Coordinates of C-alpha atoms and ligand atoms in Angstrom, one line a residue:
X1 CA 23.7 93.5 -122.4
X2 CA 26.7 94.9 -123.9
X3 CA 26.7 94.5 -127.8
X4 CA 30.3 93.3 -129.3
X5 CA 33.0 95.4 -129.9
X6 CA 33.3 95.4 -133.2
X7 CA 37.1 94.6 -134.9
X8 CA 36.8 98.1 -136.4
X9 CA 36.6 99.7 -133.1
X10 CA 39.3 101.7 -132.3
X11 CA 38.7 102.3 -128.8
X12 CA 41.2 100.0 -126.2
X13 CA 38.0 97.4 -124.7
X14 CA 39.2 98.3 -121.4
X15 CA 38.0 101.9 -121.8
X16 CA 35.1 102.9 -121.0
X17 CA 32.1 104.7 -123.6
X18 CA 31.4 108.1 -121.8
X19 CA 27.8 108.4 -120.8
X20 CA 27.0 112.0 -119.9
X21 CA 23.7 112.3 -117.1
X22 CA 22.3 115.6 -116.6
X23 CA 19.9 116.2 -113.9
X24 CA 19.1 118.7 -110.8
X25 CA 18.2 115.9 -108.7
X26 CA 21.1 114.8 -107.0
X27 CA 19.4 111.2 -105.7
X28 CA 18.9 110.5 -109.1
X29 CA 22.3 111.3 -110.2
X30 CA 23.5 109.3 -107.6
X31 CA 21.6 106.4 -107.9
X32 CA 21.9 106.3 -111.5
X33 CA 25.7 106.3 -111.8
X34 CA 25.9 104.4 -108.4
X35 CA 23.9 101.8 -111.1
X36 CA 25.8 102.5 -114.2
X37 CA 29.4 103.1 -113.3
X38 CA 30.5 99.5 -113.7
X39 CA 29.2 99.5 -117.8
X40 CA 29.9 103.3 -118.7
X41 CA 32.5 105.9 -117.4
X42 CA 29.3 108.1 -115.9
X43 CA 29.9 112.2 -115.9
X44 CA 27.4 114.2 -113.8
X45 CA 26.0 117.4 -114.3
X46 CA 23.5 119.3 -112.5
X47 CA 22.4 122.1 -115.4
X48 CA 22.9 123.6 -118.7
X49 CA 26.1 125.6 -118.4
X50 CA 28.0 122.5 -116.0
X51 CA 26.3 120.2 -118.9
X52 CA 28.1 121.9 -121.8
X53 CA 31.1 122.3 -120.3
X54 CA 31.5 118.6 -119.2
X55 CA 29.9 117.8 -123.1
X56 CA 32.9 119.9 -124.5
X57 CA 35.7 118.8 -122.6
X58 CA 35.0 114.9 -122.8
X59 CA 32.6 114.0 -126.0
X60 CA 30.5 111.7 -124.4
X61 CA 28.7 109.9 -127.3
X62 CA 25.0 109.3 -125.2
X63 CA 23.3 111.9 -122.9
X64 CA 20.4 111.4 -120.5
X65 CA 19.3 114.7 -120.0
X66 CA 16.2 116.1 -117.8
X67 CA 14.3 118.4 -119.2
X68 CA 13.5 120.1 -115.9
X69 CA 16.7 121.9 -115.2
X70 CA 17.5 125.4 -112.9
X71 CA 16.0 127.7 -113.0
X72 CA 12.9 126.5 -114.1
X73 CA 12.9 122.7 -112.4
X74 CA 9.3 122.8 -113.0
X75 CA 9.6 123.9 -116.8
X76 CA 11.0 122.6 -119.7
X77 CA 12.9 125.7 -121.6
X78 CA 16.0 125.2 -119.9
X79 CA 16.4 121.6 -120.9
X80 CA 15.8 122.0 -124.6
X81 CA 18.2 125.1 -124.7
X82 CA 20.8 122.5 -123.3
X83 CA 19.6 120.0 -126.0
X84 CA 19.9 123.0 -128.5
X85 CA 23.5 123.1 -127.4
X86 CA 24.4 119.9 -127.3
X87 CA 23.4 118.9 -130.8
X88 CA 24.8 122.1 -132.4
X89 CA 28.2 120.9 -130.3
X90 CA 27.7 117.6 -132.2
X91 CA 25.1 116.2 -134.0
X92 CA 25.8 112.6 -134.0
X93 CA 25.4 112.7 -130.1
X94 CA 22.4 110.2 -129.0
X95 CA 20.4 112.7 -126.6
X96 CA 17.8 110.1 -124.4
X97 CA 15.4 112.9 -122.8
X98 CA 13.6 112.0 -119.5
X99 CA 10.6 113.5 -119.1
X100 CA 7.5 113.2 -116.6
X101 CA 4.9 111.2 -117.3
X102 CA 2.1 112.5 -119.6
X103 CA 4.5 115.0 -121.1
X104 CA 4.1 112.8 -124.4
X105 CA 4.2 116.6 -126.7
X106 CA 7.9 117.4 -124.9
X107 CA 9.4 114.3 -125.6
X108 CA 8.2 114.1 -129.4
X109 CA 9.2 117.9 -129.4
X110 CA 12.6 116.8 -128.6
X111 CA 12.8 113.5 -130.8
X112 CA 11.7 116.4 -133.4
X113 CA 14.6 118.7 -132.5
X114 CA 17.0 115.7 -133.0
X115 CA 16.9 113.7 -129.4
X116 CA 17.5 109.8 -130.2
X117 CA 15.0 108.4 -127.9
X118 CA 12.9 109.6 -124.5
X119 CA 12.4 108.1 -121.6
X120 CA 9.6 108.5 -118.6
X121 CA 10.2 109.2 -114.8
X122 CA 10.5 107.3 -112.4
X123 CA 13.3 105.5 -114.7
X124 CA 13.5 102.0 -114.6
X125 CA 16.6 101.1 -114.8
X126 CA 16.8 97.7 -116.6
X127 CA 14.7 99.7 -119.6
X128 CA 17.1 102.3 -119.2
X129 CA 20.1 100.1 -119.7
X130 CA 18.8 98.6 -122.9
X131 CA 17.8 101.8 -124.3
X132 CA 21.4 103.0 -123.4
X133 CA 23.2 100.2 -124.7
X134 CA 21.2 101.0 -128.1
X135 CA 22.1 104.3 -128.5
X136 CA 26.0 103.7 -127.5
X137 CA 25.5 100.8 -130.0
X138 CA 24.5 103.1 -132.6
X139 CA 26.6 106.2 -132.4
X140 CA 29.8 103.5 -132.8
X141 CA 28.4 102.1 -135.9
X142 CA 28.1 105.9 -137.2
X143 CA 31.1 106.7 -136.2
X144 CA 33.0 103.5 -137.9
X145 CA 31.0 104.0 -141.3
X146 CA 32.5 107.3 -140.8
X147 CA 36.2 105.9 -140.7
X148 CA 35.2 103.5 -143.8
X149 CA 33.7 106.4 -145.9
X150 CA 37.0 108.6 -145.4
X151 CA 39.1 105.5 -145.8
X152 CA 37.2 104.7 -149.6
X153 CA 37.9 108.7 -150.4
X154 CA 41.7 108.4 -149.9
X155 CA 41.7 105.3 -151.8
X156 CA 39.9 107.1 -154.8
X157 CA 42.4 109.4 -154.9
X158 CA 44.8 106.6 -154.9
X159 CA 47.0 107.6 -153.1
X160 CA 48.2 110.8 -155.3
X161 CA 50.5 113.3 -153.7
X162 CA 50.5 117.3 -153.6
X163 CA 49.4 120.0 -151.4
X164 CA 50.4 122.4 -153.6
X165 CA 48.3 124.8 -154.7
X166 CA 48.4 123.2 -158.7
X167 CA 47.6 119.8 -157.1
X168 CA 45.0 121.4 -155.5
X169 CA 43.3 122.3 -158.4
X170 CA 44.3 118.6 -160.1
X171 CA 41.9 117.4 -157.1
X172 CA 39.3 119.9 -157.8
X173 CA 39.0 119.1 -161.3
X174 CA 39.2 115.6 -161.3
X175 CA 36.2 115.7 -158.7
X176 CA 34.2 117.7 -161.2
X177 CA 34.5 115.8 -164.6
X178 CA 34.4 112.3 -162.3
X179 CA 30.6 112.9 -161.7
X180 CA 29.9 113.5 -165.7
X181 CA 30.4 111.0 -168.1
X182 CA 32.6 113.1 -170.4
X183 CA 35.9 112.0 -172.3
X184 CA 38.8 113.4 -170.9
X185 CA 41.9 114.1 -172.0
X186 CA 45.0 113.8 -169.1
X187 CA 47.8 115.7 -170.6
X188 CA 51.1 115.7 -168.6
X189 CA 54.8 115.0 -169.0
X190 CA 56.0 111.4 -168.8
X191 CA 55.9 110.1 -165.3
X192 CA 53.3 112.9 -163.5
X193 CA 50.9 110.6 -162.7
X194 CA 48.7 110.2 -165.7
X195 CA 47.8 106.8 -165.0
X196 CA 46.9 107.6 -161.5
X197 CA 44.5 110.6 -162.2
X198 CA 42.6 108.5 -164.8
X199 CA 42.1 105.6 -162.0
X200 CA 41.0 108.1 -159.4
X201 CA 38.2 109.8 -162.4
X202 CA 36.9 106.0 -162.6
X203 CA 36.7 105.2 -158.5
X204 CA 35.0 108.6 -158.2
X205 CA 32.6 108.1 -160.9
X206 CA 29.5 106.2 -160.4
X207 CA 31.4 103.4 -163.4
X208 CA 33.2 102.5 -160.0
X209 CA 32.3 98.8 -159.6
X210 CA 33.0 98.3 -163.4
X211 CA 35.6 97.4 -165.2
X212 CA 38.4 99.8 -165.7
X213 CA 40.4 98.6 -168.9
X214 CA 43.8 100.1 -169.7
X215 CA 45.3 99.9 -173.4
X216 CA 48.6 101.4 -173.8
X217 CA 48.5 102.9 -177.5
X218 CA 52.2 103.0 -177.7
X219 CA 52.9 99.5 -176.5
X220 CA 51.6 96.9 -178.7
X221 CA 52.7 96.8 -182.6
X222 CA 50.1 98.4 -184.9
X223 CA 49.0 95.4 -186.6
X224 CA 47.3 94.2 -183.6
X225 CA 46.3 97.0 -182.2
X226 CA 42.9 97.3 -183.9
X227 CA 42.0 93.7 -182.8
X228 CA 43.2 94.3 -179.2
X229 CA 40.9 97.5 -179.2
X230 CA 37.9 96.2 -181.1
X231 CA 38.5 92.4 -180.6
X232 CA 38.1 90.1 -183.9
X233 CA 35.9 87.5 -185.1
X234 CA 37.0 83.5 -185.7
X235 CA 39.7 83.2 -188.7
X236 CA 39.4 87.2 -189.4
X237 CA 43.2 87.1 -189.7
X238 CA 46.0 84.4 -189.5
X239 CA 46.4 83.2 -185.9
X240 CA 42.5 84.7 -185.1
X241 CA 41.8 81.0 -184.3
X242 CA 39.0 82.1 -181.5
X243 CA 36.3 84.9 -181.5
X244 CA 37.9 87.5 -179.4
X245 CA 36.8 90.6 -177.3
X246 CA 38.5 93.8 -177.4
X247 CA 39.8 95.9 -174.4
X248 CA 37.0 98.8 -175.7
X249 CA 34.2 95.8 -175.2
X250 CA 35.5 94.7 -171.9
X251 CA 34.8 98.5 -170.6
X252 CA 31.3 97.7 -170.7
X253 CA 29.4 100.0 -168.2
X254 CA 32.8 101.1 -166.8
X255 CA 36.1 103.2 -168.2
X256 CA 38.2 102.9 -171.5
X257 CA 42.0 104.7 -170.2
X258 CA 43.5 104.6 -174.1
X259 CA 47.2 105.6 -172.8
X260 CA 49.4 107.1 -175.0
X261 CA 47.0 107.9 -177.3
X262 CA 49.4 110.1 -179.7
X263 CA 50.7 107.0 -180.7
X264 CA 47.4 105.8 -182.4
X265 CA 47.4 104.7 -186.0
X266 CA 45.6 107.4 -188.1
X267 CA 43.3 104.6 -189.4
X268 CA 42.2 103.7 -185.7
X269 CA 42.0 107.3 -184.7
X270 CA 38.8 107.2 -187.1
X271 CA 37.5 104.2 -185.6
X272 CA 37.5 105.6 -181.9
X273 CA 36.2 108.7 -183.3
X274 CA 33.1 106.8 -184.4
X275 CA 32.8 105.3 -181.6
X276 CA 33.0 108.2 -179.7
X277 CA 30.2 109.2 -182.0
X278 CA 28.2 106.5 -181.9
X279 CA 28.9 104.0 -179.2
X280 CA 29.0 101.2 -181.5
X281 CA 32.4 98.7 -182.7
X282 CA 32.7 96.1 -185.0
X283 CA 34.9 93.5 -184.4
X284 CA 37.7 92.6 -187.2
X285 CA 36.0 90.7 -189.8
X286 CA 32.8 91.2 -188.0
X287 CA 29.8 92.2 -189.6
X288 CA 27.3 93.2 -186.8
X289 CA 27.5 96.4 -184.5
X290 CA 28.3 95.9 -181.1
X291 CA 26.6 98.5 -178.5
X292 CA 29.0 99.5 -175.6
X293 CA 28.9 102.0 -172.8
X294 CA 32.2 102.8 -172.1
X295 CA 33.6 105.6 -170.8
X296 CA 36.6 107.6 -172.5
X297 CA 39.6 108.4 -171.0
X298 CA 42.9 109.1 -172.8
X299 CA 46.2 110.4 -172.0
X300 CA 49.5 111.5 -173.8
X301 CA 52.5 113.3 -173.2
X302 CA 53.1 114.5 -176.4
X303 CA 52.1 117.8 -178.1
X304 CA 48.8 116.7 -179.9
X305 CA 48.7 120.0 -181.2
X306 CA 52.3 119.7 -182.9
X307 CA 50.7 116.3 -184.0
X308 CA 47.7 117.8 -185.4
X309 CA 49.4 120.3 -187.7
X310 CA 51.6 117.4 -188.8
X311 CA 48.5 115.7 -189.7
X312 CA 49.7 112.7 -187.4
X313 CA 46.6 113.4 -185.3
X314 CA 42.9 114.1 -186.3
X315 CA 41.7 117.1 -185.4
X316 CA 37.8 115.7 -184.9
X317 CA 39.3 113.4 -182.7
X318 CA 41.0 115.9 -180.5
X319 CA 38.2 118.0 -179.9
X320 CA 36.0 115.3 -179.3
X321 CA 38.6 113.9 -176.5
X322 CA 39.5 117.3 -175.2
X323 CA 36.0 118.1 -173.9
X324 CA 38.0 118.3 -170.6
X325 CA 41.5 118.7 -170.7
X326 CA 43.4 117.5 -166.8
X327 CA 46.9 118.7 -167.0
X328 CA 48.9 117.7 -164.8
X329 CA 52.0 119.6 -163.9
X330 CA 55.6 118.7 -163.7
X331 CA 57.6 117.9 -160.4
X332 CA 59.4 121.2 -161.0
X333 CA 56.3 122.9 -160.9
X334 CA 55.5 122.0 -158.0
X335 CA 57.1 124.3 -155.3
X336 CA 57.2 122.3 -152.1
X337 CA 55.6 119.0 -153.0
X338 CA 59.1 118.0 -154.4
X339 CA 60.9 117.7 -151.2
X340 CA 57.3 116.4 -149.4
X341 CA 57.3 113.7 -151.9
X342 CA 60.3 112.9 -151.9
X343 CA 59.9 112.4 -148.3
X344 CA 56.9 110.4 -148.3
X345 CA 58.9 107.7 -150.7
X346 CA 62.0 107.6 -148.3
X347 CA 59.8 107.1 -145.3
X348 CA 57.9 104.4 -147.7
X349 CA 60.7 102.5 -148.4
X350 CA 62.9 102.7 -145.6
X351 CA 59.6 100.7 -143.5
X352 CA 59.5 98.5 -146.4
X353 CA 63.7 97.9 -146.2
X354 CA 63.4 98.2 -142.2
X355 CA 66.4 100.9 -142.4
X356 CA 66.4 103.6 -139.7
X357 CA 66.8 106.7 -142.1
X358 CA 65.8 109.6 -140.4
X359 CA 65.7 112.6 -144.0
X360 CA 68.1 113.8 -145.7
X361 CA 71.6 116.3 -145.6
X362 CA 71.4 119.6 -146.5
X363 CA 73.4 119.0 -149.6
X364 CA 70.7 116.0 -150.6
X365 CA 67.7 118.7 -150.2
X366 CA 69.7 121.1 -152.1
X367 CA 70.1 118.5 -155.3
X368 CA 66.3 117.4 -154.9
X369 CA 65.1 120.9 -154.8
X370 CA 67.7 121.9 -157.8
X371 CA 67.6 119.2 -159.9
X372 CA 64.9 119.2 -162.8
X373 CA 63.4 115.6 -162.7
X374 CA 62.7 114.7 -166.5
X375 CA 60.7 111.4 -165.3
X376 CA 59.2 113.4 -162.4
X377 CA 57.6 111.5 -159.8
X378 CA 58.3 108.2 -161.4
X379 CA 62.0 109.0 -161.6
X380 CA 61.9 110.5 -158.0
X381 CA 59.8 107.5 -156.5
X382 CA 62.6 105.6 -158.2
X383 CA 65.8 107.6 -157.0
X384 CA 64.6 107.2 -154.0
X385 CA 63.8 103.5 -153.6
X386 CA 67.7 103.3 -154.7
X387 CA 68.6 106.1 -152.6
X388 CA 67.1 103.9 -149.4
X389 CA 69.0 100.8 -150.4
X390 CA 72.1 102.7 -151.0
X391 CA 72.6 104.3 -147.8
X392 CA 74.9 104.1 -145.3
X393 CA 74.3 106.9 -142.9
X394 CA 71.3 108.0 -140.7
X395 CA 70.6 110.4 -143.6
X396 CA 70.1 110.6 -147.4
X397 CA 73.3 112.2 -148.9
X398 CA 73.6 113.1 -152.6
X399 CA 76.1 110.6 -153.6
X400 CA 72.7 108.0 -152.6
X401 CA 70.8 109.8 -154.9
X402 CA 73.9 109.6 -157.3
X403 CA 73.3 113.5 -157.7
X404 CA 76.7 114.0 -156.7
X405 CA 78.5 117.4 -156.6
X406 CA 80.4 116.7 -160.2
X407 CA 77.7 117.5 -161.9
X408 CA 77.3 121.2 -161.0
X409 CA 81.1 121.5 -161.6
X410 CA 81.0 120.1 -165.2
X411 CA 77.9 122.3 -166.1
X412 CA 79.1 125.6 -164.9
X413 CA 79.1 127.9 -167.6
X414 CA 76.4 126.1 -169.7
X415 CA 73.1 128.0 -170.3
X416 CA 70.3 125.9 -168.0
X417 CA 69.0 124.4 -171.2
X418 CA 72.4 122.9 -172.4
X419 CA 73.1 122.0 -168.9
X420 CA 70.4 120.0 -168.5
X421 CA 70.6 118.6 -172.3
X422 CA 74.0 117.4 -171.1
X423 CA 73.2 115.7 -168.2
X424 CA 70.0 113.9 -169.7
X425 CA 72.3 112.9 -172.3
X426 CA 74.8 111.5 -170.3
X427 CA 72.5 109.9 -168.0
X428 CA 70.5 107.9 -170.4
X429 CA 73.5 106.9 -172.2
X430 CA 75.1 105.4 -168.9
X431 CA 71.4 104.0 -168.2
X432 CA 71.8 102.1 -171.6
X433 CA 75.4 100.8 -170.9
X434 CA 74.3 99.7 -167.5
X435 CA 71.4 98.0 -169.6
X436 CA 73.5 96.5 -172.4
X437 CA 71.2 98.7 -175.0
X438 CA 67.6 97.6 -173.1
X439 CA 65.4 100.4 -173.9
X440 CA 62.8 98.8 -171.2
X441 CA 65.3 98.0 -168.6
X442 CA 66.9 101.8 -169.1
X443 CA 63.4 103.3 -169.2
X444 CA 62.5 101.4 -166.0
X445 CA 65.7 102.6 -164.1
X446 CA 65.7 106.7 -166.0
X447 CA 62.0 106.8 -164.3
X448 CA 60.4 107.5 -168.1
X449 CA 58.3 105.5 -170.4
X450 CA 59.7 103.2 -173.4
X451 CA 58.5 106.5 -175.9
X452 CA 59.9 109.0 -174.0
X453 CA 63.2 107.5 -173.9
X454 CA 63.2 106.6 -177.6
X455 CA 62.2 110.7 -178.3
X456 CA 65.3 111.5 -176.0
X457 CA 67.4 109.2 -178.0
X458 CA 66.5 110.5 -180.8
X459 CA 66.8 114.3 -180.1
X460 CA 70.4 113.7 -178.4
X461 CA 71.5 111.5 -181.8
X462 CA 71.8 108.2 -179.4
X463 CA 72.3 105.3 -181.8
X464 CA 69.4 102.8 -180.9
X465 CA 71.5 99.6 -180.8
Ligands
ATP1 N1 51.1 112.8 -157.3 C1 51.6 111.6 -157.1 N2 51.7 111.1 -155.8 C2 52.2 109.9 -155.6 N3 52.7 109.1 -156.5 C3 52.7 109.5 -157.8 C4 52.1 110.8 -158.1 N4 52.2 111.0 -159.4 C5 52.8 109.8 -159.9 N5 53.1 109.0 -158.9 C6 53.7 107.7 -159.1 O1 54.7 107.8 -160.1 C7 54.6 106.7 -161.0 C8 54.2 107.2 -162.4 O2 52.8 107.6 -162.4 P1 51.9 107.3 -163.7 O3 52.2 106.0 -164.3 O4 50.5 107.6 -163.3 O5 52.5 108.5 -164.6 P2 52.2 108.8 -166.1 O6 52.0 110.2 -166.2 O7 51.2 107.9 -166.6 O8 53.6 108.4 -166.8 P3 54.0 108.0 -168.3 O9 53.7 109.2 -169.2 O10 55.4 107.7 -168.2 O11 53.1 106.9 -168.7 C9 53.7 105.7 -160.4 O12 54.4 104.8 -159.6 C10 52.8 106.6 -159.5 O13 52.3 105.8 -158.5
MG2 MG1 51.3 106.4 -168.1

């Protein structure tokens, strides 16, 4: 009569599901764990107080509770104070009342007051034991869609780090514009989890089971660009040998992420601002209008304002994206989540490398919590995947996070600014030796994107060759 464990279940199938029996008649106790014992672990009580007690200290998911208890065996008061009790203790408890006979109004008073089922005296056990097996059926299906709900909320979040306080408020905001179908604008230095936030807007959104369509503005060379956002029609262009759809049509009824949109084209700004406008597209060298319901999501880690009074970015187009603005703030804003992180990845990839690493040395926490990460959680995701692979010891020294101590010699002296001007410098330029002038490659291993790097290189006078 038992139904199946099912594979979600995470209790051990030799262990018993705890069936609580609360009665004042001690032959009936008796006889009814005397008949149960060998399907439930059976706990006995005789009234209210012994009832809650036992309820507390052992969660039993199904009660059988009489609703003739001491003092008042022949009333009913006592028995729906201990039901009172039991559900505000927990909720999801399945309460089976046994009642007398012709007491119909008592037991659909206590169905009322949140009892799963009732039951009339003298029990038969065989019904009993199917109504049981119900009830214990049900509460571990509640419970497991419990475990699946929480599970599908972590995975919104994808998996984003931070307890601090700022992170805090990421969460909280990203909650709040996920429910409305406003653009938003991610601002945030390169590497602080842009990407992620704009994923985690789209599984919280009720878009979720649509498509969520990523085009990186910065990436692809700006005479394609327009047909890879609005797609084009047959022989439109050289090489436009098929009717094609663009990424903004392929959002249909989910999320557009335009990344790095400071690096639009002035002449495709306009042409997201209509469509911001008016939902519509046209294809290149279409003619018709194309309806689509896309959500807008964009992200940059440059100063759109600078841009704007450059007149490299259009100001109807900014205000129009920067309904809501997410920032997200740098690793070294982020009081403890550095060293937490940081954690997290060296735990994460010392499983993946089966290395025994237990943390780090002093001296390594020192540099993590010093050090002013440029490429942020990319970069330290990164130094630390090396770091793991690296090590020799038990622990995580500096040298594996090739922050060793020359460094701080060299600089001393320099203001922070220069310091840290310095050491970007010298690090990229190694980063591009190693990389025999790669700008990918050197990106990939500095922990920043392709743009950031080239900015870098320009503002330190790096010769791009
Ligand atoms: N809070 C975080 N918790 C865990 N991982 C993170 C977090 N933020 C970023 N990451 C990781 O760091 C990397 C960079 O994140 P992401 O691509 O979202 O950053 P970005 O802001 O878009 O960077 P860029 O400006 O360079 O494009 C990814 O591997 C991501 O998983
Ligand atoms: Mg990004």
């Amino acid at each position: 009569m038992h139904p199946n464990p099912s594979p979600l279940s995470t209790r051990p199938s030799s262990a018993k599901q705890k069936l609580l029996i609360v009665d004042d008649d001690e032959d009936l106790r008796t006889q009814m764990k005397w008949a149960l014992a060998q399907d439930y672990d059976v706990l006995l009580a005789e009234d209210r107080q012994s009832a809650l007690d036992l309820f507390k200290a052992r969660q039993p998911s199904v009660v059988t509770l009489d609703l003739g208890l001491p003092p008042q065996p022949a009333g009913v008061e006592e028995g729906f104070a201990a039901l009172g009790d039991i559900m505000a203790e927990n909720g999801q408890t399945k309460v089976i009342i046994i009642t007398g006979r012709g007491e119909k109004e008592n037991a659909l008073r206590a169905v009322s007051q949140g009892a799963y089922d009732f039951f009339y005296k003298p029990i038969q056990l065989d019904e009993l034991k199917v109504v049981l097996s119900r009830a214990f059926y049900l509460s571990q299906l509640e419970r497991e869609q419990k475990v699946l709900r929480g599970r599908l909320k972590d995975d919104a979040f994808q998996g984003i780090l931070g307890s601090c306080e700022k992170m805090q408020e990421v969460f909280a905001r990203i909650r709040k514009v996920a429910t409305t179908d406003a653009p938003v604008l991610i601002t945030g230095e390169s590497g602080t989890g842009k990407e992620l936030a704009a994923r985690a807007i789209h599984q919280l959104s009720a878009r979720r089971g649509e498509p969520f369509v990523v085009i990186n503005c910065g990436a692809i060379p700006e005479n394609l660009l327009e047909s890879e956002l609005f797609g084009h029609e047959k022989g439109s262009f050289t090489g436009a040998h098929i009717q094609r759809k663009g990424r903004v049509e392929m959002a249909q009824g989910g999320t557009l992420f335009l990344d790095e949109i400071g690096e639009l084209p002035l002449l495709l700004q306009v042409k997201i601002l209509r469509y911001l406008q008016e939902q519509v597209i046209e294809r290149v060298g279409g003619r018709e209008e194309i309806v689509v319901d896309a959500r807008v999501l964009a992200a940059t880690n440059r100063d759109l304002e600078a841009a704007m009074k450059e007149g490299k970015f259009r100001e109807d187009l900014y205000f129009r994206l920067g309904v809501f603005v997410l920032n997200l703030p740098p690793i070294r804003e982020r009081e403890t989540d550095v060293i937490e992180l940081a954690r997290v990845f060296l735990s994460r990839y010392a499983e993946e490398n089966r290395k025994k690493i237990s943390g780090f040395t002093s001296d390594a926490v020192e540099a993590i919590q010093g050090y002013g990460w440029p490429g942020n959680v990319r970069e330290l995701e990164n130094r630390m995947r090396r770091a793991v692979i690296m090590a020799e010891g038990k622990k995580i020294t500096p040298e594996d996070l090739e922050m060793g101590a020359t460094p701080r010699v060299r600089y001393v002296g320099m203001g922070l600014k220069e310091a840290r001007e310095a050491l970007e410098k010298e690090l990229i330029s190694k980063a591009l030796a190693r990389n025999n002038g790669h700008l990918t490659k050197a990106a990939t291993e500095l922990g920043i994107s392709r743009p950031t790097l080239y900015d870098l290189m320009e503002k330190f006078g790096i010769p791009k060759e």
